[in-house]
PDB file of C-alpha atoms in Angstrom:
ATOM      1  CA  MET A1011      39.773 163.962 116.827  1.00  0.00           C
ATOM      2  CA  LYS A1012      38.860 160.095 118.013  1.00  0.00           C
ATOM      3  CA  ASP A1013      40.908 158.343 114.913  1.00  0.00           C
ATOM      4  CA  THR A1014      43.761 160.185 115.165  1.00  0.00           C
ATOM      5  CA  TYR A1015      43.459 160.119 119.312  1.00  0.00           C
ATOM      6  CA  SER A1016      43.675 155.831 118.207  1.00  0.00           C
ATOM      7  CA  SER A1017      45.997 156.367 115.521  1.00  0.00           C
ATOM      8  CA  LEU A1018      49.038 158.515 118.026  1.00  0.00           C
ATOM      9  CA  ALA A1019      47.587 155.626 120.966  1.00  0.00           C
ATOM     10  CA  ARG A1020      48.792 152.152 118.805  1.00  0.00           C
ATOM     11  CA  SER A1021      51.963 153.792 118.527  1.00  0.00           C
ATOM     12  CA  LEU A1022      53.187 155.352 121.584  1.00  0.00           C
ATOM     13  CA  GLY A1023      51.846 151.430 122.751  1.00  0.00           C
ATOM     14  CA  ILE A1024      49.606 152.880 125.176  1.00  0.00           C
ATOM     15  CA  GLN A1025      46.390 150.467 125.792  1.00  0.00           C
ATOM     16  CA  ARG A1026      42.752 152.208 126.401  1.00  0.00           C
ATOM     17  CA  SER A1027      40.381 149.515 128.398  1.00  0.00           C
ATOM     18  CA  GLU A1028      36.481 150.894 127.701  1.00  0.00           C
ATOM     19  CA  GLY A1029      35.523 150.677 130.980  1.00  0.00           C
ATOM     20  CA  PHE A1030      38.657 152.692 132.196  1.00  0.00           C
ATOM     21  CA  PRO A1031      38.904 156.406 131.161  1.00  0.00           C
ATOM     22  CA  GLY A1032      43.013 155.652 132.141  1.00  0.00           C
ATOM     23  CA  LEU A1033      45.789 154.956 129.665  1.00  0.00           C
ATOM     24  CA  ILE A1034      48.465 151.224 131.049  1.00  0.00           C
ATOM     25  CA  VAL A1035      51.100 153.538 128.922  1.00  0.00           C
ATOM     26  CA  GLN A1036      54.609 150.847 129.605  1.00  0.00           C
ATOM     27  CA  SER A1037      53.487 148.331 127.521  1.00  0.00           C
ATOM     28  CA  ASP A1038      56.942 146.568 128.494  1.00  0.00           C
ATOM     29  CA  ARG A1039      55.191 145.978 131.570  1.00  0.00           C
ATOM     30  CA  VAL A1040      51.844 144.569 129.978  1.00  0.00           C
ATOM     31  CA  HIS A1041      50.500 140.982 129.964  1.00  0.00           C
ATOM     32  CA  THR A1042      48.759 139.328 128.512  1.00  0.00           C
ATOM     33  CA  LEU A1043      48.265 136.293 131.521  1.00  0.00           C
ATOM     34  CA  GLU A1044      45.734 133.690 131.811  1.00  0.00           C
ATOM     35  CA  VAL A1045      44.696 133.350 135.635  1.00  0.00           C
ATOM     36  CA  VAL A1046      44.829 130.200 137.503  1.00  0.00           C
ATOM     37  CA  LYS A1047      43.502 129.182 140.687  1.00  0.00           C
ATOM     38  CA  CYS A1048      47.382 129.784 143.270  1.00  0.00           C
ATOM     39  CA  PRO A1049      48.739 126.007 144.603  1.00  0.00           C
ATOM     40  CA  PRO A1050      47.460 125.587 148.071  1.00  0.00           C
ATOM     41  CA  THR A1051      50.657 126.540 150.061  1.00  0.00           C
ATOM     42  CA  HIS A1052      50.076 130.270 148.970  1.00  0.00           C
ATOM     43  CA  VAL A1053      46.203 130.880 149.785  1.00  0.00           C
ATOM     44  CA  GLY A1054      45.967 133.657 151.939  1.00  0.00           C
ATOM     45  CA  LEU A1055      49.514 135.021 151.874  1.00  0.00           C
ATOM     46  CA  GLY A1056      48.891 137.750 149.683  1.00  0.00           C
ATOM     47  CA  ARG A1057      51.272 136.148 146.862  1.00  0.00           C
ATOM     48  CA  VAL A1058      51.309 135.781 142.838  1.00  0.00           C
ATOM     49  CA  VAL A1059      53.388 133.307 140.652  1.00  0.00           C
ATOM     50  CA  ILE A1060      54.471 134.399 138.312  1.00  0.00           C
ATOM     51  CA  HIS A1061      57.018 133.784 135.407  1.00  0.00           C
ATOM     52  CA  ASN A1062      61.170 135.588 136.625  1.00  0.00           C
ATOM     53  CA  SER A1063      59.851 136.935 132.305  1.00  0.00           C
ATOM     54  CA  GLN A1064      56.882 138.680 133.462  1.00  0.00           C
ATOM     55  CA  ARG A1065      57.730 141.290 136.458  1.00  0.00           C
ATOM     56  CA  ASP A1066      59.306 143.527 136.644  1.00  0.00           C
ATOM     57  CA  GLY A1067      62.534 142.679 136.898  1.00  0.00           C
ATOM     58  CA  ALA A1068      60.623 141.343 140.228  1.00  0.00           C
ATOM     59  CA  LYS A1069      62.185 138.727 143.000  1.00  0.00           C
ATOM     60  CA  ARG A1070      61.337 136.054 145.327  1.00  0.00           C
ATOM     61  CA  HIS A1071      58.824 137.461 147.623  1.00  0.00           C
ATOM     62  CA  GLN A1072      59.458 141.152 146.558  1.00  0.00           C
ATOM     63  CA  VAL A1073      56.069 142.911 145.735  1.00  0.00           C
ATOM     64  CA  VAL A1074      54.235 143.833 142.397  1.00  0.00           C
ATOM     65  CA  ARG A1075      51.650 146.204 141.725  1.00  0.00           C
ATOM     66  CA  ILE A1076      48.749 144.374 139.574  1.00  0.00           C
ATOM     67  CA  LEU A1077      46.718 146.623 137.434  1.00  0.00           C
ATOM     68  CA  THR A1078      43.577 146.242 135.295  1.00  0.00           C
ATOM     69  CA  SER A1079      42.793 147.503 132.550  1.00  0.00           C
ATOM     70  CA  CYS A1080      39.824 148.673 134.004  1.00  0.00           C
ATOM     71  CA  GLY A1081      42.274 150.525 136.591  1.00  0.00           C
ATOM     72  CA  LYS A1082      41.346 148.061 139.604  1.00  0.00           C
ATOM     73  CA  PHE A1083      44.681 146.999 141.057  1.00  0.00           C
ATOM     74  CA  ALA A1084      46.566 144.696 144.150  1.00  0.00           C
ATOM     75  CA  ASP A1085      50.026 144.526 145.802  1.00  0.00           C
ATOM     76  CA  ALA A1086      51.452 140.633 146.398  1.00  0.00           C
ATOM     77  CA  ALA A1087      54.316 139.005 146.539  1.00  0.00           C
ATOM     78  CA  VAL A1088      56.148 137.098 143.755  1.00  0.00           C
ATOM     79  CA  ILE A1089      56.994 133.065 143.470  1.00  0.00           C
ATOM     80  CA  GLY A1090      57.885 132.054 140.915  1.00  0.00           C
ATOM     81  CA  ARG A1091      56.427 129.960 138.027  1.00  0.00           C
ATOM     82  CA  GLN A1092      58.568 126.756 136.559  1.00  0.00           C
ATOM     83  CA  VAL A1093      57.253 127.593 132.767  1.00  0.00           C
ATOM     84  CA  LEU A1094      57.364 130.267 130.476  1.00  0.00           C
ATOM     85  CA  ASP A1095      53.324 129.288 130.017  1.00  0.00           C
ATOM     86  CA  ASN A1096      51.433 132.753 129.872  1.00  0.00           C
ATOM     87  CA  LYS A1097      49.521 132.179 132.849  1.00  0.00           C
ATOM     88  CA  ILE A1098      49.365 133.932 136.626  1.00  0.00           C
ATOM     89  CA  GLY A1099      48.513 131.901 139.690  1.00  0.00           C
ATOM     90  CA  MET A1100      46.287 134.027 142.535  1.00  0.00           C
ATOM     91  CA  ASP A1101      44.248 132.442 145.354  1.00  0.00           C
ATOM     92  CA  PHE A1102      40.652 133.825 145.732  1.00  0.00           C
ATOM     93  CA  GLU A1103      41.694 137.429 147.531  1.00  0.00           C
ATOM     94  CA  LEU A1104      43.200 138.795 145.292  1.00  0.00           C
ATOM     95  CA  ARG A1105      41.181 137.092 141.813  1.00  0.00           C
ATOM     96  CA  ASN A1106      37.825 139.240 143.551  1.00  0.00           C
ATOM     97  CA  SER A1107      39.862 142.496 144.937  1.00  0.00           C
ATOM     98  CA  LEU A1108      40.986 142.477 140.992  1.00  0.00           C
ATOM     99  CA  GLY A1109      37.571 141.169 139.611  1.00  0.00           C
ATOM    100  CA  LEU A1110      39.494 138.491 137.487  1.00  0.00           C
ATOM    101  CA  ASN A1111      37.759 135.020 137.053  1.00  0.00           C
ATOM    102  CA  VAL A1112      39.715 131.973 136.936  1.00  0.00           C
ATOM    103  CA  GLY A1113      40.463 130.020 133.104  1.00  0.00           C
ATOM    104  CA  LYS A1114      40.003 133.570 131.669  1.00  0.00           C
ATOM    105  CA  LYS A1115      42.176 135.971 129.782  1.00  0.00           C
ATOM    106  CA  TYR A1116      44.136 139.410 130.841  1.00  0.00           C
ATOM    107  CA  SER A1117      46.089 141.855 130.487  1.00  0.00           C
ATOM    108  CA  LEU A1118      47.755 142.465 133.856  1.00  0.00           C
ATOM    109  CA  GLU A1119      49.999 145.090 133.811  1.00  0.00           C
ATOM    110  CA  ILE A1120      53.038 144.033 136.571  1.00  0.00           C
ATOM    111  CA  ARG A1121      54.588 146.885 138.007  1.00  0.00           C
ATOM    112  CA  LYS A1122      57.165 145.965 140.554  1.00  0.00           C
ATOM    113  CA  LEU A1123      57.111 148.223 144.282  1.00  0.00           C
ATOM    114  CA  ARG A1124      59.762 150.601 145.370  1.00  0.00           C
ATOM    115  CA  PHE A1125      60.492 151.070 148.927  1.00  0.00           C
ATOM    116  CA  TRP A1126      57.563 152.571 150.917  1.00  0.00           C
ATOM    117  CA  GLY A1127      55.275 150.756 148.489  1.00  0.00           C
ATOM    118  CA  ALA A1128      56.090 147.292 149.732  1.00  0.00           C
ATOM    119  CA  LEU A1129      56.218 149.146 152.910  1.00  0.00           C
ATOM    120  CA  ARG A1130      53.146 149.784 152.560  1.00  0.00           C
ATOM    121  CA  TRP A1131      52.461 146.284 151.497  1.00  0.00           C
ATOM    122  CA  TYR A1132      54.128 145.347 154.539  1.00  0.00           C
ATOM    123  CA  LEU A1133      51.637 146.818 157.302  1.00  0.00           C
ATOM    124  CA  ARG A1134      48.436 146.476 156.076  1.00  0.00           C
ATOM    125  CA  ARG A1135      48.957 142.992 155.502  1.00  0.00           C
ATOM    126  CA  ARG A1136      46.252 141.069 157.740  1.00  0.00           C
ATOM    127  CA  ASP A1137      49.030 138.076 158.740  1.00  0.00           C
ATOM    128  CA  PRO A1138      50.448 138.659 161.535  1.00  0.00           C
ATOM    129  CA  ALA A1139      53.754 136.891 160.942  1.00  0.00           C
ATOM    130  CA  ILE A1140      54.038 139.853 158.150  1.00  0.00           C
ATOM    131  CA  ARG A1141      52.543 142.630 159.361  1.00  0.00           C
ATOM    132  CA  ILE A1142      54.356 142.833 163.457  1.00  0.00           C
ATOM    133  CA  PRO A1143      57.674 142.519 162.248  1.00  0.00           C
ATOM    134  CA  ALA A1144      56.896 145.589 160.199  1.00  0.00           C
ATOM    135  CA  LEU A1145      54.703 147.760 163.131  1.00  0.00           C
ATOM    136  CA  LEU A1146      58.561 146.296 165.042  1.00  0.00           C
ATOM    137  CA  ALA A1147      61.451 146.958 162.110  1.00  0.00           C
ATOM    138  CA  SER A1148      59.196 150.825 161.802  1.00  0.00           C
ATOM    139  CA  LEU A1149      59.206 151.511 166.083  1.00  0.00           C
ATOM    140  CA  SER A1150      62.454 150.473 166.166  1.00  0.00           C
ATOM    141  CA  ILE A1151      63.055 152.853 163.230  1.00  0.00           C
ATOM    142  CA  GLY A1152      61.021 155.890 164.294  1.00  0.00           C
ATOM    143  CA  LEU A1153      62.919 155.804 167.683  1.00  0.00           C
ATOM    144  CA  GLY A1154      65.981 154.775 166.303  1.00  0.00           C
ATOM    145  CA  VAL A1155      65.520 159.029 164.584  1.00  0.00           C
ATOM    146  CA  VAL A1156      64.100 160.570 167.634  1.00  0.00           C
ATOM    147  CA  SER A1157      67.421 159.391 170.258  1.00  0.00           C
ATOM    148  CA  LEU A1158      69.363 160.613 167.322  1.00  0.00           C
ATOM    149  CA  LEU A1159      67.882 164.328 167.153  1.00  0.00           C
ATOM    150  CA  ILE A1160      68.226 163.988 170.899  1.00  0.00           C
ATOM    151  CA  ALA A1161      71.729 163.685 171.136  1.00  0.00           C
ATOM    152  CA  LEU A1162      72.117 166.576 168.390  1.00  0.00           C
ATOM    153  CA  PHE A1163      70.489 168.706 169.984  1.00  0.00           C
ATOM    154  CA  SER A1164      70.606 168.225 173.654  1.00  0.00           C
TER     155      SER A1164
END
């Protein structure tokens, strides 16, 4: 049974990790990347530095989810690397939350987040320069919906 599963998984491009019962299914989004330190200008801002071809079509400053083979994940805004050298730059907080070490290679799935995932990232950031405008925008949209409903039902 185990051999049947292994051959089926290989034929479908499914990767399985020993420490995680789940699966990384979308192998086109999985890259083996070496973790390096983030440039000082991006430290503490929730950003990851990665080449354009390795980030699921996300443009600069769009939010992606980084999923490790052991099931940990974190969301971050992307900044581009000039060279396609299979490296990903992360600050200490991001590396620590994913359990990654500098200088080692890992299989990481990079997935572009949709609207609600990105909005959740903006609202949960600790940086007030990111969180406060997101809160104000959400409050503004909420008040707009309430005023529209009042206008419709009165």
